Tab-separated table of N, CA, C and O in Angstrom:
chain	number	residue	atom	x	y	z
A	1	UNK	N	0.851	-1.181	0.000
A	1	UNK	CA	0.000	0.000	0.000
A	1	UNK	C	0.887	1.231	0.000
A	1	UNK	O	1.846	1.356	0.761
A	2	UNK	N	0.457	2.268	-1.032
A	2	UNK	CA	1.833	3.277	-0.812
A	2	UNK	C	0.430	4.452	-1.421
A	2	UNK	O	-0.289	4.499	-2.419
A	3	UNK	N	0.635	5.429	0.089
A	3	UNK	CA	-0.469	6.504	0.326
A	3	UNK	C	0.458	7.758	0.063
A	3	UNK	O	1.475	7.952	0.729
A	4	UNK	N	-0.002	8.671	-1.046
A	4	UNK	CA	0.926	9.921	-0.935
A	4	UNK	C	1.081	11.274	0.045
A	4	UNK	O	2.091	11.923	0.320
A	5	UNK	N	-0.298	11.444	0.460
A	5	UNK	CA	-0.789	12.627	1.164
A	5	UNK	C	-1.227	12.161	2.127
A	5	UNK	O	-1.931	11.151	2.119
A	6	UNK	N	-0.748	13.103	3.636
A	6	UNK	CA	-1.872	12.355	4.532
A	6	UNK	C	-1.609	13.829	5.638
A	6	UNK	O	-0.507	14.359	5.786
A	7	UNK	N	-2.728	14.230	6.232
A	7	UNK	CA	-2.257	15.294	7.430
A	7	UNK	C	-3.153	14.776	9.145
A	7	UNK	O	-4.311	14.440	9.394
A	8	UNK	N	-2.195	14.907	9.809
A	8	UNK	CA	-2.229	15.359	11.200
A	8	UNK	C	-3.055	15.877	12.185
A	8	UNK	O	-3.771	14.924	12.494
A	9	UNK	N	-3.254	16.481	12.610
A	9	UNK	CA	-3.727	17.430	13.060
A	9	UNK	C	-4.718	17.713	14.601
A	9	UNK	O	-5.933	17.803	14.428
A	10	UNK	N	-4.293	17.818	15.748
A	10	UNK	CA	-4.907	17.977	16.913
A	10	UNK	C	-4.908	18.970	17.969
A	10	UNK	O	-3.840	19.580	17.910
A	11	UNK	N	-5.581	19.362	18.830
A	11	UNK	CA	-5.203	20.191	19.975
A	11	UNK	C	-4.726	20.076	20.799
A	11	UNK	O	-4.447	20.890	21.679
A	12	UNK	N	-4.366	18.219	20.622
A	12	UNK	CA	-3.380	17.856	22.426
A	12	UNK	C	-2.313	17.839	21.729
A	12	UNK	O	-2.407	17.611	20.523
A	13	UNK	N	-0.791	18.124	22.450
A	13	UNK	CA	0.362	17.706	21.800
A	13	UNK	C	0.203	16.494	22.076
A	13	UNK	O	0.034	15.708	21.144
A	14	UNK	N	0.213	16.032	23.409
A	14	UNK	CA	0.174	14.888	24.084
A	14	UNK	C	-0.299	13.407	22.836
A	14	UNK	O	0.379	12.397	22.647
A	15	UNK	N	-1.563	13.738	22.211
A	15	UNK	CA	-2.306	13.141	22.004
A	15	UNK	C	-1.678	12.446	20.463
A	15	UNK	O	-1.495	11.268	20.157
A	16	UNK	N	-1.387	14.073	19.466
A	16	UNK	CA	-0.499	14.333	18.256
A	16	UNK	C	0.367	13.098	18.522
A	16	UNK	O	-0.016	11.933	18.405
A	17	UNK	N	1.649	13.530	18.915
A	17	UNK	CA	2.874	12.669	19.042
A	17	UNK	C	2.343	11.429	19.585
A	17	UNK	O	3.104	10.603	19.081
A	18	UNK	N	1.488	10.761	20.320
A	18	UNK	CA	1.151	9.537	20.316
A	18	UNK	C	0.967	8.454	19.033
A	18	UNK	O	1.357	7.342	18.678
A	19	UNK	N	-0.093	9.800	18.489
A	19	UNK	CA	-0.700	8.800	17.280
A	19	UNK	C	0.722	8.884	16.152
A	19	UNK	O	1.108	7.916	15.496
A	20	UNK	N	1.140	9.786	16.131
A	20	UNK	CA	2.086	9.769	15.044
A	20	UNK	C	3.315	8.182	15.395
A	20	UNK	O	3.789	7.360	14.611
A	21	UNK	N	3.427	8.309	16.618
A	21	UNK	CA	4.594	7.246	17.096
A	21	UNK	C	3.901	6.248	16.970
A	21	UNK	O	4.547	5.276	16.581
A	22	UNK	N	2.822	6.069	17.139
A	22	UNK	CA	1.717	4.399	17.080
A	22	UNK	C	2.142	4.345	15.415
A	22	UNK	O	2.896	3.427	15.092
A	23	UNK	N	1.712	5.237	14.418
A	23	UNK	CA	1.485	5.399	12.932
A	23	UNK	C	3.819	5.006	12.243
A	23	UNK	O	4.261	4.434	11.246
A	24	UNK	N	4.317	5.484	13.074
A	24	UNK	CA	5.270	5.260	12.274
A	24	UNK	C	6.232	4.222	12.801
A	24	UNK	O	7.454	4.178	12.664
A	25	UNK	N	5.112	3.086	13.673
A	25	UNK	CA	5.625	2.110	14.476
A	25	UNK	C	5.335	0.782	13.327
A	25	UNK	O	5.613	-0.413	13.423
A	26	UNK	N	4.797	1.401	12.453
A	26	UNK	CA	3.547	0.303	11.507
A	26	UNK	C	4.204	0.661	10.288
A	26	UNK	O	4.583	-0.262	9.567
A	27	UNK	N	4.501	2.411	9.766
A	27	UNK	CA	4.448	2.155	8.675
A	27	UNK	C	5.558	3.265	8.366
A	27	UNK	O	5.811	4.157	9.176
A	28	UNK	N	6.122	3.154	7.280
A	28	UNK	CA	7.392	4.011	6.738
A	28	UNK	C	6.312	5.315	6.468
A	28	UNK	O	5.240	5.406	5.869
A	29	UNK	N	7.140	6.236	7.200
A	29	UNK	CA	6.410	7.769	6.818
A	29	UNK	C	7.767	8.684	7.199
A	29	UNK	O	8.805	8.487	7.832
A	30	UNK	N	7.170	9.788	6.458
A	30	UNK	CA	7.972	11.141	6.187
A	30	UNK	C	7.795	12.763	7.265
A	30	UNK	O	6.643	12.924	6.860
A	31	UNK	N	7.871	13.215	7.621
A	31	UNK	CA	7.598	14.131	8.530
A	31	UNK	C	7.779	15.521	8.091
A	31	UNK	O	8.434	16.180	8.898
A	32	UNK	N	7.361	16.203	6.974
A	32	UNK	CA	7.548	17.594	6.213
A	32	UNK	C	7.514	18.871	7.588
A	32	UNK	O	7.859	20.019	7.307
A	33	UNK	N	7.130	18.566	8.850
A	33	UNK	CA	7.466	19.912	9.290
A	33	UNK	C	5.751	20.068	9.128
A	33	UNK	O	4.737	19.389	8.972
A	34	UNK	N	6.314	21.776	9.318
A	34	UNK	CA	4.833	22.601	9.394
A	34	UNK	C	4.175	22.596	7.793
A	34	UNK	O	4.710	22.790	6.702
A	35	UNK	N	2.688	22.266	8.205
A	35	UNK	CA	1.864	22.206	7.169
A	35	UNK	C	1.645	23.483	6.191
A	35	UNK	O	1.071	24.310	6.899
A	36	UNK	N	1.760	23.822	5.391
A	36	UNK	CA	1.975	25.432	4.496
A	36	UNK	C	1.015	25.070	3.013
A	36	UNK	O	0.413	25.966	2.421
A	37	UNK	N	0.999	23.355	2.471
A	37	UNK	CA	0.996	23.447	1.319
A	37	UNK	C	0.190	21.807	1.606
A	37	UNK	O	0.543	20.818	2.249
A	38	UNK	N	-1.157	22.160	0.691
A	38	UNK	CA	-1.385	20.694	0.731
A	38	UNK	C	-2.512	20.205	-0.620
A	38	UNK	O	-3.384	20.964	-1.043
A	39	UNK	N	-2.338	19.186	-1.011
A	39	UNK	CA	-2.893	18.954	-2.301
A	39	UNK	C	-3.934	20.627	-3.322
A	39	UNK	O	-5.065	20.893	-3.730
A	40	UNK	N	-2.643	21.214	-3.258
A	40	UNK	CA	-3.129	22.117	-4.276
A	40	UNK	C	-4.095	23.377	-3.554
A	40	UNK	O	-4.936	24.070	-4.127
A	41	UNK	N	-3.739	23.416	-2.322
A	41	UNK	CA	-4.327	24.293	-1.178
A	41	UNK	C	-3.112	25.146	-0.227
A	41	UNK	O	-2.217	24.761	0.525
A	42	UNK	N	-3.457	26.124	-0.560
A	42	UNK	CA	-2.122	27.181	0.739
A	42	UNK	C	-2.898	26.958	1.951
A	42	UNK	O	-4.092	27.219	2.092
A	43	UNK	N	-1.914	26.326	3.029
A	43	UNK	CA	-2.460	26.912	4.364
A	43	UNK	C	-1.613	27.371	4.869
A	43	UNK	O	-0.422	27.115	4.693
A	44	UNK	N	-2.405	28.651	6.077
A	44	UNK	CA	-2.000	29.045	6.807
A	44	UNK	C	-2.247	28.933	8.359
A	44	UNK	O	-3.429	28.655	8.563
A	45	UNK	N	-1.680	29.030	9.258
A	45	UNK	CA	-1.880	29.013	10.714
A	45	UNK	C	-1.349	29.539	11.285
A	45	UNK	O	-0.142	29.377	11.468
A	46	UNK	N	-2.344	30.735	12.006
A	46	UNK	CA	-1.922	31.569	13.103
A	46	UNK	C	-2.368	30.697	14.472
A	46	UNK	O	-3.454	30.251	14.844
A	47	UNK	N	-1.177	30.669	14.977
A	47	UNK	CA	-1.314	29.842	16.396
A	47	UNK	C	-1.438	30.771	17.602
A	47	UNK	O	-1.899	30.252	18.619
A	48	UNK	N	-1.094	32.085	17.653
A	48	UNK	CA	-1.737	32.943	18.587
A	48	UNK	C	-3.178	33.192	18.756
A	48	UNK	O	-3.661	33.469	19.854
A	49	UNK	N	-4.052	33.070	17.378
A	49	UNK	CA	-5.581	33.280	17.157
A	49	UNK	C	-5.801	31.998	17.453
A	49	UNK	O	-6.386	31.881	18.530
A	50	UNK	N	-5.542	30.913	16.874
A	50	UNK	CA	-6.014	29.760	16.168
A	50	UNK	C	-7.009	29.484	15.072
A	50	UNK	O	-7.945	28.690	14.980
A	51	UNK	N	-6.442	30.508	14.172
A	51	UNK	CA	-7.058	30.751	12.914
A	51	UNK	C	-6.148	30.369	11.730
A	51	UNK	O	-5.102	30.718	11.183
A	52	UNK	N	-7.218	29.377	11.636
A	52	UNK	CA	-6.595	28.850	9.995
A	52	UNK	C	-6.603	29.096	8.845
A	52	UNK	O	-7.800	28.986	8.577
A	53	UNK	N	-6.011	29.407	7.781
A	53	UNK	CA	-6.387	29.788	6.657
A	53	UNK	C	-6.455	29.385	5.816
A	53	UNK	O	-5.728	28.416	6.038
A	54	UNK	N	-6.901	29.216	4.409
A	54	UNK	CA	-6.932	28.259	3.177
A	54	UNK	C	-7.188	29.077	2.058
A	54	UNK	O	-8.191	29.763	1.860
A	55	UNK	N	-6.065	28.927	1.251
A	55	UNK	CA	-6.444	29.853	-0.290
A	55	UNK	C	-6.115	28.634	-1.376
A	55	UNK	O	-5.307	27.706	-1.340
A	56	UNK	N	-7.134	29.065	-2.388
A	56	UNK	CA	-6.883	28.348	-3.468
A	56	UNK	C	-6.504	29.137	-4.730
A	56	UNK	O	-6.707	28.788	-5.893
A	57	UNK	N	-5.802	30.491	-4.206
A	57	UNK	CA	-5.504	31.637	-5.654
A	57	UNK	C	-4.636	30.739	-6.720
A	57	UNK	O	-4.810	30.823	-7.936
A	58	UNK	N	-3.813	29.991	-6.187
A	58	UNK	CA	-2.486	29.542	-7.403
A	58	UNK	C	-3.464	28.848	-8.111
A	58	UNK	O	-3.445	29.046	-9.326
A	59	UNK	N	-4.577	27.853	-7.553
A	59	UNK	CA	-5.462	26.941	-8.506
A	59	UNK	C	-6.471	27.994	-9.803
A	59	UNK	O	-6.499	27.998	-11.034
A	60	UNK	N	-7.309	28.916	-8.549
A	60	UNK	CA	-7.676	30.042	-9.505
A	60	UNK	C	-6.857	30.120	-11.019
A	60	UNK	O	-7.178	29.800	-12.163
A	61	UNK	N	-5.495	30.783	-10.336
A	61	UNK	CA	-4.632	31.696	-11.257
A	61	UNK	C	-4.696	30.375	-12.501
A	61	UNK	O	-5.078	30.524	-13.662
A	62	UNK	N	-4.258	29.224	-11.932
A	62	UNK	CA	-4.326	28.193	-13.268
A	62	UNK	C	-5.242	28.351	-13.905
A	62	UNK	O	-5.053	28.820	-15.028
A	63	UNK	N	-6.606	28.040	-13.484
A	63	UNK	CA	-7.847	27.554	-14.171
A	63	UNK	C	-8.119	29.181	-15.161
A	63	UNK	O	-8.857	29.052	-16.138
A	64	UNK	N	-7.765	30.053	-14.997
A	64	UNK	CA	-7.808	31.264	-15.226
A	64	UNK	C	-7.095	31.489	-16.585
A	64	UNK	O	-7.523	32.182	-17.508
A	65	UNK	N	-5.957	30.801	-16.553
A	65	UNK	CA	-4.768	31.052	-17.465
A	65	UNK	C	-5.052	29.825	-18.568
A	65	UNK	O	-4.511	29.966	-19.665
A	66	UNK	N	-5.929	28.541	-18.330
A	66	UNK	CA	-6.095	27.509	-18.886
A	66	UNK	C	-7.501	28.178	-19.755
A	66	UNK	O	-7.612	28.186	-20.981
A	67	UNK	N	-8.066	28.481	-19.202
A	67	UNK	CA	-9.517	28.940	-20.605
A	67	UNK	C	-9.155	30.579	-20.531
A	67	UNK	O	-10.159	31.225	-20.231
A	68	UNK	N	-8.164	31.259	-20.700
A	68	UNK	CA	-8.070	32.381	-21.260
A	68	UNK	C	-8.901	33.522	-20.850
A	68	UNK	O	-9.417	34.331	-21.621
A	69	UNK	N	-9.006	33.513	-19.226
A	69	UNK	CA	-9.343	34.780	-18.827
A	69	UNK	C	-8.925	35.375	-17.908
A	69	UNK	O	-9.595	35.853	-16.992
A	70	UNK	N	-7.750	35.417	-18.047
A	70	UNK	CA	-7.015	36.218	-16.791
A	70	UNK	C	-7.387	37.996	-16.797
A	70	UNK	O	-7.131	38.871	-15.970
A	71	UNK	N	-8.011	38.028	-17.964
A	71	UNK	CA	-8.589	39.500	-17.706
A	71	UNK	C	-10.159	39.539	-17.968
A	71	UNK	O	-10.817	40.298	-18.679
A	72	UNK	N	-10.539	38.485	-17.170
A	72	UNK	CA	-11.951	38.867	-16.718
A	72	UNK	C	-11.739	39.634	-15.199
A	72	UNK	O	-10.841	39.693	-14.360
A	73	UNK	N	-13.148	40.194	-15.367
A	73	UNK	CA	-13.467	40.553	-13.950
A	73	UNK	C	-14.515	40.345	-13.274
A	73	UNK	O	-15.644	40.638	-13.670
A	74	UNK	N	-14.149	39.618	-11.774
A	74	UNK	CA	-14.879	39.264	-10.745
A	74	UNK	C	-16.708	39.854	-11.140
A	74	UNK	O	-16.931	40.905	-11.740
A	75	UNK	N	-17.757	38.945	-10.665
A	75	UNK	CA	-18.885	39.331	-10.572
A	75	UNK	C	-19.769	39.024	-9.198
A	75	UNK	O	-19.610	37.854	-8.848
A	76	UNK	N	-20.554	39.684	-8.434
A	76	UNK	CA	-21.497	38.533	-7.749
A	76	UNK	C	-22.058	37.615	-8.197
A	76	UNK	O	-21.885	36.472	-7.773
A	77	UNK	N	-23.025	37.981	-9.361
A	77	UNK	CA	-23.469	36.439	-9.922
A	77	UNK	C	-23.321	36.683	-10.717
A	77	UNK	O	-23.309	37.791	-11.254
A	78	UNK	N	-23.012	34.862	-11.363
A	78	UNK	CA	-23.159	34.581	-12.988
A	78	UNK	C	-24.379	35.123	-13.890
A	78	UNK	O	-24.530	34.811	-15.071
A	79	UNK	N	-25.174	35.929	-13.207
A	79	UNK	CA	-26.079	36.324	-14.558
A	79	UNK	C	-27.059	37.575	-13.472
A	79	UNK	O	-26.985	38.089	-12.356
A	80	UNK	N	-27.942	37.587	-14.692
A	80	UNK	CA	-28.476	39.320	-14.093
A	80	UNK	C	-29.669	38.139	-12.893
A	80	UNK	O	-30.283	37.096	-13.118
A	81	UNK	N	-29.501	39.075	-11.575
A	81	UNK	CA	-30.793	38.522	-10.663
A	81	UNK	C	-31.918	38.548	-11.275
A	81	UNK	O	-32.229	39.348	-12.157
A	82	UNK	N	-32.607	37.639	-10.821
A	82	UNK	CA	-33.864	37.358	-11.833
A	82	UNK	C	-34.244	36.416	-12.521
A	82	UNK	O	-35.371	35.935	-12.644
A	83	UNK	N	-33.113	36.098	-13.060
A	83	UNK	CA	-33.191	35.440	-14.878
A	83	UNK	C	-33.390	34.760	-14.545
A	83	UNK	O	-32.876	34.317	-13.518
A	84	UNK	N	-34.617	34.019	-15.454
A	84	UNK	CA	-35.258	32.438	-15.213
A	84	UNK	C	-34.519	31.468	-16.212
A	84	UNK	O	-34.414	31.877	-17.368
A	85	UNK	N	-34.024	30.300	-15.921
A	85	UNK	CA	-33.396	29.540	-16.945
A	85	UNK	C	-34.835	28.526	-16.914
A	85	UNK	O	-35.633	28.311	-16.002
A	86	UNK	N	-34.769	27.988	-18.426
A	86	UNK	CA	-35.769	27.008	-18.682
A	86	UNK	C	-34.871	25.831	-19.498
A	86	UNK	O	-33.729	26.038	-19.909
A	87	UNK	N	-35.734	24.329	-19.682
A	87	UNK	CA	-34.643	24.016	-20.400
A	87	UNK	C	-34.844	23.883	-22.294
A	87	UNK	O	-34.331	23.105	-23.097
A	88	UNK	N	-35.512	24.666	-22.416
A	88	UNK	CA	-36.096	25.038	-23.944
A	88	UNK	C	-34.476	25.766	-24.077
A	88	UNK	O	-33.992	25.698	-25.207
A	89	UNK	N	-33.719	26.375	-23.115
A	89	UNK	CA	-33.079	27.556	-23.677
A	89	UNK	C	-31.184	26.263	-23.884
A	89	UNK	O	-30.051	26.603	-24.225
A	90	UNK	N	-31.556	25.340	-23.613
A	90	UNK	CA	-30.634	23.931	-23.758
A	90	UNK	C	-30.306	23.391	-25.069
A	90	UNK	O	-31.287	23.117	-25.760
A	91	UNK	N	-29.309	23.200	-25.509
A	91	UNK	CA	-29.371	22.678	-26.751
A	91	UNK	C	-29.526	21.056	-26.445
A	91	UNK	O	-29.064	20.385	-25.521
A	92	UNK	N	-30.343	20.688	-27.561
A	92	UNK	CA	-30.858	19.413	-27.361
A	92	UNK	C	-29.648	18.239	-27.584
A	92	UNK	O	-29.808	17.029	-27.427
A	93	UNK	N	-28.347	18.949	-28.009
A	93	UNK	CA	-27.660	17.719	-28.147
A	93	UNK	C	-26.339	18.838	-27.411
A	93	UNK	O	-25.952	19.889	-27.921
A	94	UNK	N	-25.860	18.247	-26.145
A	94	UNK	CA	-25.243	19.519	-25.987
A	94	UNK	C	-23.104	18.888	-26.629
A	94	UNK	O	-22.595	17.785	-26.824
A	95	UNK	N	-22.755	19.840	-26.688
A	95	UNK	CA	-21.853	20.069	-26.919
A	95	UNK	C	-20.756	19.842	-26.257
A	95	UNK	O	-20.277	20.493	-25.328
A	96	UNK	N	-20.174	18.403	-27.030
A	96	UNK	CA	-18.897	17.736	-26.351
A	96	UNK	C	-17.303	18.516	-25.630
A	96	UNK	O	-16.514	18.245	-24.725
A	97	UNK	N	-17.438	19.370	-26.458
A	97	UNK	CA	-16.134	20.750	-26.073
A	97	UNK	C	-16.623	21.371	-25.063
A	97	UNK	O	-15.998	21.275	-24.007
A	98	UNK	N	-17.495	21.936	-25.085
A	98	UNK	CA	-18.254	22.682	-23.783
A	98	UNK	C	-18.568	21.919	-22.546
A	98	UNK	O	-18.334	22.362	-21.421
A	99	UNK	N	-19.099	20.771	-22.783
A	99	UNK	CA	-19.025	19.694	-21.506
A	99	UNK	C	-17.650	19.488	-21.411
A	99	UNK	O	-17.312	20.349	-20.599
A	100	UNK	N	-16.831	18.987	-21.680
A	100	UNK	CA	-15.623	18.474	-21.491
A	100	UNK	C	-15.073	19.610	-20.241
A	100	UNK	O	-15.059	19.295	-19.051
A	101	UNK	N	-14.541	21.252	-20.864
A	101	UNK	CA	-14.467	22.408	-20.512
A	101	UNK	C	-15.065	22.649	-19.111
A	101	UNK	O	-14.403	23.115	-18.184
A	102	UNK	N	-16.401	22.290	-19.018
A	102	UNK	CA	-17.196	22.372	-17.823
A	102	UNK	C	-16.677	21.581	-16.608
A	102	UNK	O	-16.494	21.890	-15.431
A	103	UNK	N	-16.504	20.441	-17.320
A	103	UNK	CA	-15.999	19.581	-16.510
A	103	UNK	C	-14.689	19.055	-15.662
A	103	UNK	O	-14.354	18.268	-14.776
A	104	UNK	N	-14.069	20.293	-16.784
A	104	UNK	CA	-12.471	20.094	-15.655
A	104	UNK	C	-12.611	21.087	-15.081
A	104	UNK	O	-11.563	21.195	-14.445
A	105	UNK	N	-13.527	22.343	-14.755
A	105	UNK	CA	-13.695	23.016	-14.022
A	105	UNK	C	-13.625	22.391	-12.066
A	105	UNK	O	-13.827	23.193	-11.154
């Protein structure tokens, strides 16, 4: 069994370093230190607040740079409040490029 990602994480030290020493009594593991970076997620941790943080801008910035709109600009919503979608307004056979597109979203 060979697991790539895996995180931690508790409020006891006590409790932390237990499970980790039970976990690397069993199985070959790696110890990166403080958590900053994790499957495609920034974190942050302020340990004076105990406020955590999580950005996904670098993923943004990709998905942004991958369909060619790094110079759009931000909206509240995708369309004017109001607007009723029906599915008359659907193409009846929809469109393999456009699904595809949608879908690695």
């Amino acid at each position: 069994l060979y697991v790539d990602d895996g995180v931690c994480a508790s409020d006891s030290r006590e409790l932390y370093y237990s499970f980790l020493t039970d976990l690397f009594k069993k199985f070959t593991l790696s110890d990166s230190g403080k958590l900053s970076w994790y499957l495609g997620v920034a974190i942050d941790h302020d340990r004076e607040t105990g406020i955590s943080m999580l950005s996904q801008e670098t993923y943004i910035d990709t998905l942004l740079e991958r369909f060619s709109m790094t110079n759009a600009h931000p909206a509240p919503t995708p369309s004017e409040p109001g607007t009723r979608l029906v599915k008359a307004q659907s193409p009846a056979i929809p469109d393999p490029d456009a699904t595809k597109k949608y879908q690695q979203l």
